[in-house]
Amino acid sequence: EIVMTQSPATLSVSPGERATLSCRASQSVTTNLAWYQQKPGQAPRLLIYGASTRATGIPARFSGSGSGTEFTLTINSLQSEDFAVYYCLHCNTWPPWTFGQGTRVEIK
Amino acid sequence: QVELVQSGAEVKKPGASVKVSCKASGYTFTDYYMHWVRQAPGQGLEWMGWIHPSSGATNYAQMFQARVTMTRDTSTNTVYMEVNSLRSDDTAVFYCARQYFGSWYFDYWGQGSLVTVSS
């Protein structure tokens, strides 16, 4: 099973600043990596798929990069609505599909 | 528009079973796998498995294999996820989420169904 490790667990950022979130896979997942945002009481929302493609309707301040085992989600100029928990997801032909443990982005 | 509408909250006793439904609309039901994801209170997301709506084929995460059954009804575009022998640590929100064949992500999610296991 591929293990996804996110860091940091919590990120304190001031509005308007940049947030950089990391996700590491225990073995290569090529670019089969997605990022999700989850707010309290809500279902996760797809942000990025294929490691770097923004989902429909996602603002350009969200960007994803990486391949193989190292991935980054960058949120430029954080807005108030961006404070949430972010998860990476590895998905591939052969299950299991695995989530990272999440990074909480909080207001500094 | 695409919608995945799940059944409501349930309270069950330890040892009982629960069956959660996820009704799909706004797209061709048989073109997408349906996955289930568990989220315990204050915890992260755990992938449970998927069902292929056309064939009914399933694939479960090892930790859920013994107690979870996923089924579907193509006449109502609904998938079901049943958990048997419930324990208190099964208290969680369960989500359904769809995946297009050949894509590697979930693009739409249901609103979640809270299952509380308590004596």
XYZ file of N, CA and C in Angstrom:
681
model
N 0.834 -1.196 0.000
C 0.000 0.000 0.000
C 0.871 1.249 0.000
N 0.517 2.184 -0.846
C 1.262 3.442 -0.905
C 0.788 4.358 0.211
N 1.737 4.866 0.972
C 1.423 5.765 2.078
C 1.675 7.206 1.635
N 0.696 8.062 1.882
C 0.809 9.481 1.549
C 1.034 10.264 2.833
N 2.084 11.074 2.874
C 2.431 11.833 4.077
C 2.384 13.316 3.757
N 1.536 14.025 4.474
C 1.409 15.469 4.267
C 2.145 16.237 5.354
N 2.686 17.380 4.960
C 3.340 18.258 5.924
C 3.141 19.710 5.506
N 3.092 20.609 6.513
C 2.996 20.296 7.933
C 1.585 19.856 8.296
N 1.375 19.453 9.526
C 0.031 19.096 9.964
C -0.856 20.335 10.052
N -0.262 21.428 10.520
C -0.969 22.703 10.622
C -0.076 23.801 10.082
N -0.669 24.701 9.336
C 0.051 25.816 8.734
C -0.674 27.102 9.121
N 0.018 27.992 9.794
C -0.568 29.272 10.201
C -0.115 30.345 9.218
N -1.076 30.963 8.583
C -0.778 31.925 7.510
C -1.670 33.152 7.673
N -1.118 34.305 7.382
C -1.917 35.534 7.406
C -2.650 35.708 6.086
N -3.843 36.273 6.109
C -4.553 36.551 4.849
C -3.673 37.373 3.920
N -3.701 36.995 2.640
C -2.885 37.677 1.646
C -1.526 37.049 1.417
N -1.107 36.177 2.337
C 0.178 35.514 2.180
C 0.020 34.230 1.367
N 1.171 33.597 1.107
C 1.178 32.352 0.346
C 1.280 31.166 1.302
N 0.574 30.094 0.961
C 0.673 28.839 1.706
C 1.228 27.761 0.789
N 2.168 27.005 1.323
C 2.767 25.902 0.557
C 2.593 24.613 1.351
N 1.871 23.678 0.754
C 1.561 22.413 1.402
C 2.274 21.298 0.644
N 2.756 20.314 1.379
C 3.503 19.214 0.767
C 2.802 17.883 0.959
N 3.011 17.017 -0.002
C 2.489 15.650 0.047
C 3.550 14.742 -0.544
N 3.923 13.730 0.223
C 4.961 12.806 -0.226
C 4.383 11.404 -0.286
N 4.688 10.693 -1.374
C 4.246 9.310 -1.535
C 5.385 8.356 -1.204
N 5.049 7.204 -0.640
C 6.072 6.240 -0.242
C 6.698 5.540 -1.457
N 6.044 5.605 -2.586
C 6.613 5.169 -3.856
C 5.961 5.984 -4.960
N 6.534 5.912 -6.150
C 6.062 6.779 -7.216
C 4.586 6.543 -7.551
N 3.863 7.651 -7.677
C 2.474 7.613 -8.139
C 2.334 8.361 -9.458
N 3.455 8.567 -10.129
C 3.549 9.384 -11.353
C 2.843 10.718 -11.105
N 1.769 11.008 -11.830
C 1.023 12.247 -11.554
C -0.418 11.946 -11.156
N -0.647 10.727 -10.643
C -1.999 10.355 -10.197
C -2.255 10.855 -8.785
N -2.328 12.180 -8.674
C -2.420 12.825 -7.381
C -3.446 13.947 -7.476
N -4.348 13.964 -6.515
C -5.369 15.005 -6.475
C -5.314 15.710 -5.117
N -5.776 16.945 -5.114
C -5.863 17.728 -3.884
C -7.322 18.117 -3.638
N -7.702 18.069 -2.365
C -9.060 18.414 -1.967
C -9.019 19.415 -0.819
N -10.037 20.246 -0.781
C -10.256 21.183 0.321
C -11.505 20.743 1.072
N -11.426 20.741 2.387
C -12.605 20.419 3.176
C -12.811 21.452 4.271
N -14.005 21.986 4.322
C -14.401 22.910 5.393
C -15.308 22.170 6.367
N -15.394 22.663 7.602
C -16.194 21.964 8.613
C -17.632 21.716 8.159
N -18.069 20.479 8.341
C -19.438 20.116 8.002
C -19.722 19.973 6.532
N -18.684 20.034 5.711
C -18.876 19.928 4.267
C -18.110 18.740 3.699
N -18.557 18.287 2.537
C -17.815 17.270 1.809
C -16.546 17.879 1.218
N -15.554 17.074 0.979
C -14.352 17.586 0.299
C -14.704 18.124 -1.084
N -13.899 19.087 -1.523
C -14.071 19.686 -2.847
C -12.792 19.489 -3.635
N -12.924 19.026 -4.872
C -11.769 18.816 -5.729
C -11.151 20.143 -6.133
N -9.848 20.270 -5.910
C -9.102 21.459 -6.318
C -8.236 21.183 -7.544
N -7.426 20.135 -7.425
C -6.384 19.822 -8.409
C -6.443 18.332 -8.710
N -6.280 17.967 -9.977
C -6.122 16.570 -10.339
C -4.968 16.444 -11.326
N -4.496 15.207 -11.492
C -3.328 15.021 -12.341
C -2.124 15.802 -11.853
N -2.068 16.042 -10.563
C -0.989 16.749 -9.867
C -0.976 18.251 -10.108
N -1.460 18.716 -11.266
C -1.281 20.135 -11.584
C -2.443 20.781 -12.335
N -3.504 20.052 -12.625
C -4.627 20.609 -13.377
C -5.709 21.093 -12.425
N -6.049 22.362 -12.531
C -7.111 22.897 -11.679
C -8.465 22.371 -12.120
N -9.282 22.003 -11.155
C -10.644 21.563 -11.457
C -11.492 22.752 -11.900
N -12.607 22.458 -12.494
C -13.508 23.499 -12.982
C -13.928 24.433 -11.856
N -13.779 25.720 -12.106
C -14.240 26.714 -11.145
C -13.275 27.028 -10.023
N -12.120 26.400 -10.019
C -11.146 26.652 -8.948
C -10.316 27.886 -9.311
N -10.198 28.824 -8.389
C -9.466 30.053 -8.686
C -8.000 29.800 -9.015
N -7.436 30.702 -9.799
C -6.057 30.552 -10.266
C -5.031 30.671 -9.143
N -5.442 31.159 -7.963
C -4.479 31.241 -6.870
C -4.093 29.867 -6.325
N -4.856 28.843 -6.707
C -4.513 27.475 -6.334
C -3.693 26.849 -7.463
N -2.538 26.291 -7.110
C -1.743 25.603 -8.112
C -1.107 24.360 -7.503
N -0.937 23.341 -8.344
C -0.312 22.106 -7.911
C 0.876 21.789 -8.778
N 1.860 21.122 -8.172
C 3.047 20.735 -8.925
C 3.591 19.433 -8.363
N 4.536 18.858 -9.116
C 5.196 17.644 -8.655
C 4.884 16.440 -9.495
N 5.656 15.400 -9.280
C 5.443 14.107 -9.928
C 6.276 13.076 -9.170
N 5.940 11.823 -9.379
C 6.696 10.777 -8.699
C 6.295 10.659 -7.239
N 7.121 11.172 -6.351
C 6.836 11.046 -4.915
C 6.664 12.372 -4.192
N 6.955 13.477 -4.826
C 6.904 14.764 -4.151
C 5.934 15.708 -4.859
N 4.997 16.237 -4.075
C 3.949 17.097 -4.624
C 3.748 18.309 -3.736
N 3.330 19.400 -4.373
C 3.102 20.646 -3.644
C 1.797 21.280 -4.091
N 1.040 21.759 -3.114
C -0.120 22.618 -3.377
C 0.244 24.009 -2.885
N 0.133 24.978 -3.759
C 0.430 26.359 -3.402
C -0.847 27.176 -3.502
N -1.088 27.955 -2.464
C -2.220 28.870 -2.466
C -1.657 30.278 -2.342
N -1.773 31.033 -3.407
C -1.257 32.407 -3.398
C -2.307 33.350 -2.834
N -1.841 34.362 -2.136
C -2.706 35.421 -1.613
C -3.955 34.832 -0.953
N -3.733 34.166 0.162
C -4.808 33.470 0.868
C -5.985 34.380 1.157
N -7.160 33.889 0.838
C -8.411 34.578 1.144
C -9.044 33.935 2.381
N -9.984 34.626 2.975
C -10.606 34.118 4.199
C -11.269 32.762 3.972
N -11.805 32.556 2.784
C -12.507 31.297 2.495
C -11.554 30.125 2.245
N -10.254 30.386 2.234
C -9.281 29.327 1.977
C -8.835 28.623 3.249
N -9.227 29.139 4.395
C -8.824 28.496 5.654
C -9.674 27.257 5.842
N -8.998 26.107 5.797
C -9.684 24.819 5.705
C -8.642 23.723 5.899
N -9.079 22.468 5.752
C -8.162 21.331 5.758
C -7.986 20.856 4.319
N -6.759 20.537 3.966
C -6.433 20.104 2.608
C -5.879 18.686 2.646
N -6.377 17.864 1.729
C -5.950 16.479 1.635
C -5.399 16.188 0.251
N -4.341 15.382 0.207
C -3.922 14.825 -1.073
C -4.477 13.403 -1.164
N -4.672 12.956 -2.374
C -5.226 11.622 -2.642
C -4.424 10.976 -3.756
N -3.926 9.784 -3.470
C -3.298 8.973 -4.509
C -4.339 8.035 -5.065
N -4.436 7.992 -6.368
C -5.375 7.094 -7.002
C -4.704 6.440 -8.204
N -4.995 5.195 -8.414
C -4.315 4.474 -9.476
C -5.184 3.310 -9.933
N -4.699 2.599 -10.905
C -5.462 1.474 -11.434
C -5.756 0.456 -10.342
N -4.744 0.190 -9.526
C -4.882 -0.845 -8.502
C -5.088 -0.219 -7.143
N -6.192 -0.512 -6.510
C -6.412 -0.027 -5.145
C -5.389 -0.640 -4.188
N -5.247 -0.138 -2.945
C -6.140 0.880 -2.390
C -5.751 2.292 -2.793
N -6.737 3.152 -2.821
C -6.492 4.562 -2.977
C -6.259 5.113 -1.576
N -5.332 6.035 -1.439
C -4.965 6.482 -0.103
C -4.897 8.003 -0.029
N -5.420 8.521 1.065
C -5.369 9.948 1.372
C -4.186 10.237 2.285
N -3.653 11.432 2.159
C -2.775 11.930 3.190
C -3.599 12.254 4.430
N -2.920 12.536 5.527
C -3.624 12.756 6.786
C -4.191 14.168 6.915
N -3.854 15.024 5.967
C -4.423 16.371 5.938
C -3.495 17.435 6.495
N -3.638 18.635 5.965
C -2.964 19.825 6.494
C -4.029 20.868 6.776
N -4.046 21.342 8.010
C -4.988 22.391 8.381
C -4.333 23.747 8.142
N -4.970 24.582 7.355
C -4.481 25.945 7.116
C -5.314 26.874 7.981
N -4.657 27.504 8.939
C -5.369 28.363 9.887
C -4.886 29.793 9.812
N -5.704 30.678 10.328
C -5.387 32.101 10.306
C -4.322 32.402 11.353
N -3.282 33.076 10.904
C -2.207 33.472 11.827
C -2.600 34.731 12.585
N -27.708 19.139 -13.579
C -26.430 19.200 -12.888
C -26.222 17.905 -12.098
N -24.958 17.579 -11.902
C -24.611 16.359 -11.190
C -24.981 16.490 -9.716
N -25.634 15.473 -9.202
C -25.946 15.433 -7.778
C -25.781 14.011 -7.264
N -25.192 13.913 -6.089
C -25.140 12.658 -5.340
C -25.816 12.947 -4.013
N -26.986 12.371 -3.814
C -27.771 12.656 -2.617
C -27.797 11.418 -1.734
N -27.299 11.579 -0.538
C -27.179 10.449 0.382
C -28.318 10.413 1.380
N -28.487 9.262 1.975
C -29.514 9.070 2.984
C -29.140 9.787 4.273
N -30.093 9.895 5.140
C -29.934 10.694 6.344
C -29.168 10.000 7.456
N -29.025 10.742 8.547
C -28.269 10.258 9.699
C -28.956 9.049 10.330
N -28.138 8.177 10.901
C -28.638 6.965 11.536
C -27.963 6.810 12.901
N -28.696 6.238 13.835
C -28.138 5.849 15.124
C -28.346 4.349 15.267
N -27.263 3.639 15.513
C -27.324 2.181 15.605
C -26.643 1.697 16.881
N -27.045 0.525 17.325
C -26.412 -0.089 18.483
C -25.247 -0.957 18.020
N -24.280 -1.136 18.888
C -23.167 -2.043 18.547
C -23.682 -3.415 18.147
N -23.065 -3.972 17.084
C -23.480 -5.274 16.582
C -24.506 -5.207 15.479
N -25.163 -4.077 15.333
C -26.178 -3.920 14.292
C -25.521 -3.645 12.941
N -26.358 -3.520 11.916
C -25.897 -3.172 10.573
C -26.526 -1.846 10.159
N -25.886 -1.198 9.215
C -26.435 0.030 8.651
C -26.228 -0.009 7.142
N -27.207 0.536 6.419
C -27.117 0.593 4.962
C -27.331 2.037 4.532
N -26.325 2.613 3.919
C -26.354 4.006 3.488
C -26.557 4.031 1.972
N -27.383 4.933 1.507
C -27.641 5.029 0.070
C -27.079 6.320 -0.512
N -26.864 6.281 -1.811
C -26.317 7.424 -2.554
C -27.007 7.417 -3.917
N -27.902 8.380 -4.124
C -28.673 8.438 -5.363
C -28.049 9.445 -6.311
N -27.717 8.990 -7.501
C -27.037 9.817 -8.487
C -28.017 10.376 -9.504
N -27.753 11.591 -9.957
C -28.546 12.194 -11.015
C -27.692 13.182 -11.789
N -28.147 13.503 -13.003
C -27.462 14.503 -13.811
C -26.332 13.981 -14.664
N -26.141 12.658 -14.697
C -25.103 12.076 -15.553
C -25.441 10.615 -15.818
N -24.690 9.993 -16.701
C -24.908 8.575 -17.012
C -24.320 7.722 -15.901
N -25.193 7.133 -15.136
C -24.825 6.411 -13.905
C -23.750 5.359 -14.145
N -23.850 4.645 -15.256
C -22.958 3.515 -15.496
C -21.597 3.915 -16.075
N -21.362 5.204 -16.258
C -20.080 5.676 -16.798
C -19.054 5.993 -15.711
N -19.459 5.891 -14.464
C -18.599 6.312 -13.356
C -18.571 5.237 -12.264
N -17.372 4.939 -11.774
C -17.275 4.184 -10.539
C -17.869 5.035 -9.411
N -18.345 4.365 -8.386
C -18.742 5.062 -7.167
C -17.900 4.518 -6.014
N -17.276 5.440 -5.314
C -16.431 5.094 -4.179
C -17.126 5.499 -2.887
N -16.669 4.902 -1.795
C -17.109 5.307 -0.465
C -15.896 5.663 0.374
N -16.064 6.707 1.166
C -14.992 7.249 2.004
C -15.546 7.463 3.401
N -14.769 7.067 4.399
C -15.185 7.227 5.795
C -14.387 8.341 6.459
N -15.057 9.091 7.308
C -14.388 10.132 8.092
C -14.904 10.092 9.513
N -14.092 9.599 10.418
C -14.445 9.584 11.834
C -14.399 11.009 12.367
N -15.096 11.276 13.470
C -15.149 12.649 14.008
C -13.760 13.231 14.246
N -13.493 14.383 13.651
C -12.229 15.066 13.844
C -11.039 14.409 13.171
N -11.299 13.404 12.355
C -10.216 12.649 11.722
C -10.166 12.875 10.212
N -9.239 12.209 9.562
C -9.060 12.354 8.129
C -9.965 11.440 7.318
N -9.663 11.369 6.045
C -10.475 10.614 5.089
C -9.864 9.236 4.852
N -10.719 8.213 4.852
C -10.269 6.836 4.593
C -11.040 6.271 3.414
N -10.329 5.815 2.417
C -10.971 5.180 1.271
C -11.448 3.785 1.652
N -12.701 3.474 1.340
C -13.282 2.191 1.720
C -13.360 1.207 0.563
N -13.609 1.714 -0.635
C -13.760 0.812 -1.766
C -14.595 1.447 -2.856
N -14.777 0.671 -3.944
C -15.607 1.160 -5.039
C -16.525 0.081 -5.569
N -17.535 0.535 -6.300
C -18.409 -0.355 -7.035
C -18.510 0.149 -8.472
N -18.534 -0.777 -9.401
C -18.697 -0.475 -10.814
C -20.192 -0.577 -11.081
N -20.887 0.525 -11.310
C -22.346 0.476 -11.386
C -22.887 -0.398 -12.506
N -22.133 -0.538 -13.577
C -22.631 -1.324 -14.699
C -22.589 -2.820 -14.385
N -21.433 -3.307 -13.943
C -21.256 -4.742 -13.704
C -21.588 -5.164 -12.279
N -21.531 -4.225 -11.370
C -21.695 -4.566 -9.956
C -20.412 -5.033 -9.307
N -19.314 -5.053 -10.056
C -18.030 -5.459 -9.479
C -17.635 -4.503 -8.361
N -16.959 -5.051 -7.369
C -16.546 -4.244 -6.222
C -15.076 -4.473 -5.915
N -14.514 -3.525 -5.192
C -13.153 -3.671 -4.693
C -13.100 -2.938 -3.380
N -12.710 -3.633 -2.321
C -12.738 -3.061 -0.978
C -11.335 -2.898 -0.430
N -11.134 -1.840 0.354
C -9.914 -1.716 1.124
C -9.845 -2.876 2.108
N -8.656 -3.340 2.356
C -8.493 -4.542 3.179
C -9.148 -4.394 4.546
N -9.047 -3.211 5.149
C -9.568 -3.055 6.502
C -11.091 -3.093 6.559
N -11.741 -2.943 5.414
C -13.201 -2.951 5.381
C -13.774 -4.218 4.736
N -12.919 -5.033 4.214
C -13.356 -6.152 3.380
C -14.304 -7.117 4.093
N -14.064 -7.332 5.373
C -14.837 -8.347 6.088
C -16.238 -7.863 6.454
N -16.441 -6.557 6.556
C -17.705 -6.058 7.121
C -18.495 -5.135 6.210
N -17.970 -4.838 5.032
C -18.630 -3.869 4.152
C -19.095 -4.544 2.859
N -20.293 -4.183 2.422
C -20.821 -4.664 1.144
C -21.380 -3.480 0.366
N -20.937 -3.355 -0.860
C -21.442 -2.297 -1.737
C -22.291 -2.938 -2.835
N -23.450 -2.343 -3.071
C -24.359 -2.833 -4.106
C -24.915 -1.646 -4.873
N -25.642 -1.956 -5.951
C -26.242 -0.866 -6.720
C -27.554 -1.306 -7.307
N -28.387 -0.317 -7.632
C -29.667 -0.535 -8.298
C -29.677 0.376 -9.514
N -29.473 -0.190 -10.670
C -29.390 0.632 -11.879
C -30.756 1.190 -12.291
N -31.834 0.637 -11.770
C -33.152 1.166 -12.121
C -33.435 2.494 -11.427
N -32.743 2.733 -10.323
C -32.949 3.991 -9.579
C -31.656 4.801 -9.484
N -30.616 4.371 -10.156
C -29.322 5.073 -10.126
C -28.831 5.294 -8.694
N -28.925 4.251 -7.915
C -28.564 4.346 -6.501
C -27.532 3.287 -6.144
N -26.550 3.688 -5.380
C -25.608 2.731 -4.809
C -25.812 2.681 -3.306
N -25.468 1.539 -2.745
C -25.648 1.306 -1.314
C -24.340 0.812 -0.719
N -24.128 1.168 0.536
C -22.969 0.683 1.281
C -23.470 0.227 2.641
N -23.264 -1.060 2.914
C -23.727 -1.645 4.164
C -22.526 -2.041 5.006
N -22.588 -1.684 6.277
C -21.562 -2.075 7.237
C -22.217 -2.978 8.273
N -21.635 -4.132 8.488
C -22.150 -5.102 9.468
C -21.345 -5.043 10.763
N -21.911 -5.658 11.780
C -21.221 -5.793 13.072
C -20.631 -4.462 13.524
N -21.481 -3.462 13.569
C -21.023 -2.116 13.907
C -20.396 -2.055 15.298
N -19.353 -1.255 15.395
C -18.664 -0.985 16.661
C -18.725 0.515 16.916
N -18.416 0.905 18.141
C -18.469 2.333 18.465
C -17.478 3.122 17.620
N -16.364 2.506 17.255
C -15.392 3.255 16.456
C -15.763 3.324 14.975
N -16.928 2.789 14.615
C -17.471 2.995 13.272
C -18.251 4.302 13.170
N -18.442 4.985 14.290
C -19.114 6.276 14.243
C -18.340 7.204 13.313
N -19.024 7.670 12.288
C -18.328 8.419 11.243
C -19.337 9.025 10.278
N -18.835 9.921 9.450
C -19.564 10.371 8.267
C -19.063 9.551 7.086
N -19.994 9.002 6.328
C -19.663 8.222 5.143
C -20.057 9.037 3.912
N -19.120 9.139 2.987
C -19.346 9.877 1.747
C -19.307 8.924 0.554
N -20.171 9.163 -0.417
C -19.980 8.558 -1.731
C -19.320 9.601 -2.631
N -18.563 9.141 -3.598
C -17.858 10.037 -4.509
C -17.668 9.318 -5.837
N -17.836 10.016 -6.937
C -17.761 9.348 -8.233
C -16.408 9.559 -8.906
N -16.042 8.588 -9.731
C -14.785 8.640 -10.480
C -15.085 8.194 -11.904
N -14.722 9.023 -12.866
C -14.918 8.659 -14.268
C -13.920 7.573 -14.651
N -14.354 6.595 -15.424
C -13.456 5.531 -15.859
C -12.258 6.124 -16.583
N -11.065 5.746 -16.172
C -9.857 6.252 -16.827
C -9.343 7.549 -16.250
N -10.101 8.152 -15.323
C -9.579 9.316 -14.600
C -9.155 8.843 -13.219
N -8.374 9.666 -12.579
C -7.804 9.223 -11.294
C -8.061 10.259 -10.215
N -9.345 10.535 -10.015
C -9.749 11.438 -8.950
C -11.259 11.334 -8.800
N -11.745 11.851 -7.668
C -13.190 11.965 -7.437
C -13.583 13.399 -7.761
N -14.555 13.569 -8.637
C -14.911 14.939 -8.971
C -16.156 15.446 -8.244
N -17.086 14.588 -7.934
C -18.274 14.988 -7.179
C -18.446 14.059 -5.980
N -18.906 14.680 -4.890
C -19.117 13.943 -3.659
C -20.567 14.119 -3.200
N -21.048 13.098 -2.484
C -22.312 13.279 -1.793
C -22.118 14.180 -0.589
N -23.229 14.512 0.064
C -23.169 15.453 1.188
C -22.723 14.780 2.487
N -22.650 13.474 2.480
C -22.235 12.731 3.664
C -23.419 12.227 4.473
N -23.220 11.075 5.107
C -24.236 10.475 5.970
C -23.580 10.128 7.293
N -24.087 10.705 8.366
C -23.533 10.445 9.697
C -24.148 9.174 10.267
N -23.294 8.261 10.658
C -23.731 7.048 11.344
C -23.125 7.079 12.745
N -23.985 7.041 13.730
C -23.553 7.043 15.123
C -23.827 5.670 15.715
N -22.800 5.072 16.293
C -22.944 3.752 16.921
C -22.813 3.945 18.426
N -23.892 3.662 19.110
C -23.909 3.894 20.556
C -24.913 2.969 21.221
N -24.520 2.479 22.380
C -25.431 1.616 23.127
C -26.419 2.456 23.943
